[in-house]
Short mmCIF file of C-alpha atoms in Angstrom, two decimals:
data_model
loop_
_atom_site.label_atom_id
_atom_site.label_comp_id
_atom_site.label_asym_id
_atom_site.label_seq_id
_atom_site.Cartn_x
_atom_site.Cartn_y
_atom_site.Cartn_z
CA MET X 65 102.18 109.57 88.73
CA GLU X 66 98.66 108.97 90.21
CA THR X 67 98.06 109.95 94.03
CA GLY X 68 95.14 109.02 96.28
CA ASN X 69 93.92 106.22 98.11
CA PRO X 70 95.62 102.90 97.12
CA HIS X 71 92.07 101.00 97.42
CA ASP X 72 90.46 103.03 95.15
CA THR X 73 88.95 100.86 92.39
CA GLY X 74 87.22 103.41 90.25
CA THR X 75 84.01 101.89 90.25
CA ALA X 76 82.37 103.52 93.36
CA GLY X 77 81.24 106.80 92.77
CA PRO X 78 81.97 109.43 90.17
CA ARG X 79 85.28 108.97 87.88
CA GLN X 80 87.85 111.32 89.15
CA PRO X 81 89.58 112.55 86.01
CA ARG X 82 93.57 111.07 85.98
CA GLN X 83 96.12 113.38 86.86
CA PRO X 84 98.55 114.35 83.81
CA GLU X 85 102.21 112.18 84.26
CA GLN X 86 104.57 114.11 85.86
CA PRO X 87 108.15 114.28 84.62
CA ALA X 88 111.23 112.20 86.21
CA GLU X 89 112.30 115.49 87.36
CA ALA X 90 109.45 116.55 89.03
CA ALA X 91 108.91 113.28 90.70
CA VAL X 92 111.84 114.28 93.11
CA THR X 93 109.45 116.84 95.04
CA VAL X 94 106.39 114.36 95.19
CA GLY X 95 107.41 112.49 97.74
CA ALA X 96 107.16 115.24 100.65
CA PRO X 97 105.39 113.53 103.75
CA ALA X 98 102.23 114.35 104.98
CA ALA X 99 101.35 116.74 107.90
CA PRO X 100 100.60 115.03 111.07
CA GLY X 101 96.04 113.96 110.94
CA ASP X 102 96.10 114.52 106.94
CA GLU X 103 95.51 111.63 104.24
CA PRO X 104 98.72 110.11 103.67
CA ARG X 105 99.88 110.89 99.73
CA TRP X 106 100.03 107.95 97.79
CA ILE X 107 102.66 107.92 95.11
CA ALA X 108 102.18 105.41 92.31
CA LEU X 109 105.13 103.56 90.76
CA PRO X 110 106.13 104.84 87.10
CA PRO X 111 104.77 103.16 84.02
CA GLY X 112 108.76 101.84 83.20
CA LEU X 113 107.92 98.70 85.56
CA LEU X 114 104.82 97.72 83.75
CA LYS X 115 107.04 97.76 80.71
CA VAL X 116 109.70 95.72 81.97
CA ARG X 117 107.45 93.31 83.34
CA ARG X 118 105.58 93.24 80.54
CA LEU X 119 108.58 92.29 78.27
CA MET X 120 109.68 89.79 80.76
CA LEU X 121 106.54 88.13 80.42
CA VAL X 122 106.32 88.12 76.53
CA VAL X 123 110.15 86.66 76.14
CA TRP X 124 109.61 84.06 78.97
CA LEU X 125 106.18 82.89 77.75
CA GLY X 126 107.52 83.43 74.08
CA LEU X 127 110.02 80.89 74.61
CA LEU X 128 107.60 78.73 76.39
CA THR X 129 104.85 78.96 73.25
CA LEU X 130 108.00 78.14 71.04
CA ALA X 131 108.91 74.78 72.60
CA ALA X 132 105.38 73.99 73.07
CA GLY X 133 104.46 74.07 69.55
CA LEU X 134 107.54 72.84 67.86
CA GLY X 135 108.58 70.06 70.12
CA PRO X 136 105.28 67.99 70.02
CA GLY X 137 104.67 69.57 66.10
CA LEU X 138 107.77 68.12 64.77
CA LEU X 139 107.92 64.79 67.13
CA ALA X 140 103.99 63.56 67.34
CA GLY X 141 102.81 65.78 64.33
CA PRO X 142 101.30 69.14 62.93
CA GLY X 143 97.58 68.47 65.37
CA TRP X 144 99.95 68.20 68.29
CA ALA X 145 101.30 72.21 68.11
CA ALA X 146 98.17 73.03 69.29
CA PHE X 147 99.69 72.80 72.77
CA ALA X 148 101.44 76.18 71.96
CA LEU X 149 97.85 77.87 72.74
CA LEU X 150 98.39 77.15 76.39
CA PRO X 151 101.41 79.39 77.24
CA LEU X 152 99.60 81.89 74.49
CA ALA X 153 96.66 82.30 76.56
CA VAL X 154 98.44 82.35 79.67
CA THR X 155 100.55 85.65 77.97
CA VAL X 156 97.25 87.21 77.22
CA TRP X 157 96.27 86.43 81.01
CA GLY X 158 99.34 87.70 82.33
CA TRP X 159 99.55 90.96 80.25
CA VAL X 160 96.10 92.14 82.10
CA MET X 161 96.86 90.54 85.67
CA LEU X 162 100.45 92.41 85.07
CA GLU X 163 98.71 95.85 84.79
CA ARG X 164 96.64 95.20 88.02
CA ASN X 165 99.70 94.14 90.29
CA TRP X 166 101.10 97.38 88.81
CA ARG X 167 98.14 99.66 89.62
CA SER X 168 97.85 98.59 93.31
CA TRP X 169 101.27 99.32 94.13
CA ARG X 170 101.53 102.64 96.38
CA TYR X 171 103.81 104.35 98.61
CA ALA X 172 103.17 107.46 100.82
CA GLU X 173 105.22 108.97 103.28
CA ARG X 174 104.15 110.32 106.82
CA SER X 175 105.67 111.93 109.79
CA ASP X 176 106.30 108.87 111.34
CA ASP X 177 106.67 106.26 108.96
CA LEU X 178 106.44 104.87 105.32
CA LEU X 179 103.50 103.14 103.89
CA ILE X 180 103.17 100.46 101.38
CA SER X 181 100.16 99.60 99.79
CA ARG X 182 99.79 96.88 97.18
CA GLY X 183 98.12 93.46 96.16
CA VAL X 184 95.24 92.86 93.78
CA LEU X 185 93.29 90.07 95.52
CA TRP X 186 95.13 89.84 98.69
CA ARG X 187 95.86 93.60 99.35
CA GLN X 188 99.05 94.05 101.96
CA GLU X 189 99.56 97.49 103.80
CA THR X 190 102.97 97.53 105.25
CA VAL X 191 103.68 100.14 108.06
CA VAL X 192 107.30 100.78 108.60
CA PRO X 193 108.40 103.07 111.43
CA TYR X 194 111.40 105.34 110.25
CA GLY X 195 112.75 104.52 113.89
CA ARG X 196 113.06 101.06 113.06
CA MET X 197 114.57 100.99 109.76
CA GLN X 198 118.49 99.54 110.05
CA LEU X 199 119.07 99.32 106.57
CA VAL X 200 117.66 101.51 103.20
CA GLU X 201 119.61 100.09 99.73
CA VAL X 202 118.75 100.91 96.31
CA THR X 203 119.39 98.21 93.93
CA SER X 204 119.14 97.49 90.19
CA GLY X 205 119.64 94.63 88.42
CA PRO X 206 121.01 94.62 84.39
CA VAL X 207 117.43 94.84 83.20
CA GLU X 208 116.44 97.38 85.34
CA ARG X 209 119.49 99.57 84.59
CA HIS X 210 118.88 98.64 80.97
CA PHE X 211 115.34 100.68 81.67
CA GLY X 212 116.34 103.12 83.86
CA LEU X 213 115.10 101.78 87.18
CA ALA X 214 115.96 100.81 90.62
CA SER X 215 114.22 99.49 93.69
CA VAL X 216 114.32 100.93 97.23
CA GLN X 217 114.72 98.12 100.14
CA LEU X 218 113.99 98.80 103.39
CA HIS X 219 115.29 96.36 106.20
CA THR X 220 114.23 96.49 110.05
CA ALA X 221 115.09 94.89 113.17
CA ALA X 222 112.12 92.67 112.29
CA ALA X 223 112.27 90.59 108.93
CA ALA X 224 108.61 90.69 108.99
CA THR X 225 108.80 94.41 108.24
CA ASP X 226 111.25 94.61 105.58
CA ALA X 227 109.73 95.93 102.43
CA THR X 228 110.66 96.88 99.05
CA ILE X 229 109.55 99.51 96.44
CA PRO X 230 110.20 98.46 93.08
CA GLY X 231 110.71 100.26 89.74
CA LEU X 232 111.39 104.02 90.62
CA VAL X 233 113.41 106.23 88.65
CA PRO X 234 116.63 106.14 90.39
CA ALA X 235 116.79 109.96 90.86
CA GLU X 236 113.69 109.36 92.96
CA ALA X 237 114.93 105.92 94.66
CA GLU X 238 118.03 107.91 95.66
CA ARG X 239 116.24 110.86 96.96
CA LEU X 240 113.96 108.21 99.00
CA ARG X 241 116.91 106.36 100.01
CA ASP X 242 118.77 109.72 101.43
CA ARG X 243 115.48 111.11 103.02
CA LEU X 244 114.39 107.51 104.63
CA THR X 245 118.21 107.23 106.05
CA GLU X 246 118.02 110.43 107.39
CA LEU X 247 114.92 110.14 109.56
CA GLY X 248 115.74 106.94 110.32
CA GLU X 249 118.66 108.13 112.16
CA ALA X 250 116.77 111.02 113.53
CA ARG X 251 114.05 108.66 114.92
CA SER X 252 116.62 106.28 116.38
CA ALA X 253 118.70 108.82 118.27
CA GLY X 254 115.50 108.77 120.64
CA LEU X 255 115.45 105.18 121.49
#
């Protein structure tokens, strides 16, 4: 997993060497909150999420490519099968954009709140105070379960600060859910 500033693009200054990827068992201890006054310790999403999203892209746009090529090709003539190039080009473009989007997702646990940063063109950073959390749930659809992934959904009193961290390893998702629930109960007790 990568850590660091969520807005570093690698173009300014000397390039930092990539840290080796940690096994799933080590991911459980990575999420220790930063001490007050320290820079937050950003945690990247696991690469399994990128694989799932790319698979879904290829499946859906692959079907669209076949339909766009076979339909006009059989009905109007072989020249019209060139319409299949458009979904094929979108597949290639989407392949690259999915990786950029995946790299933009980060989260960090601080002493009083959880930070979630994402976005390529429009960067968005969500700060969810622990005391405002009402519900933290772990969800996993059939495709996520098949690939060993889960998402953590945070619900607060204000719908605008609801947040989701997708594509986590289930052990990390459960650890994060338990930790956020514990911190949320401790912080809300003082309200």
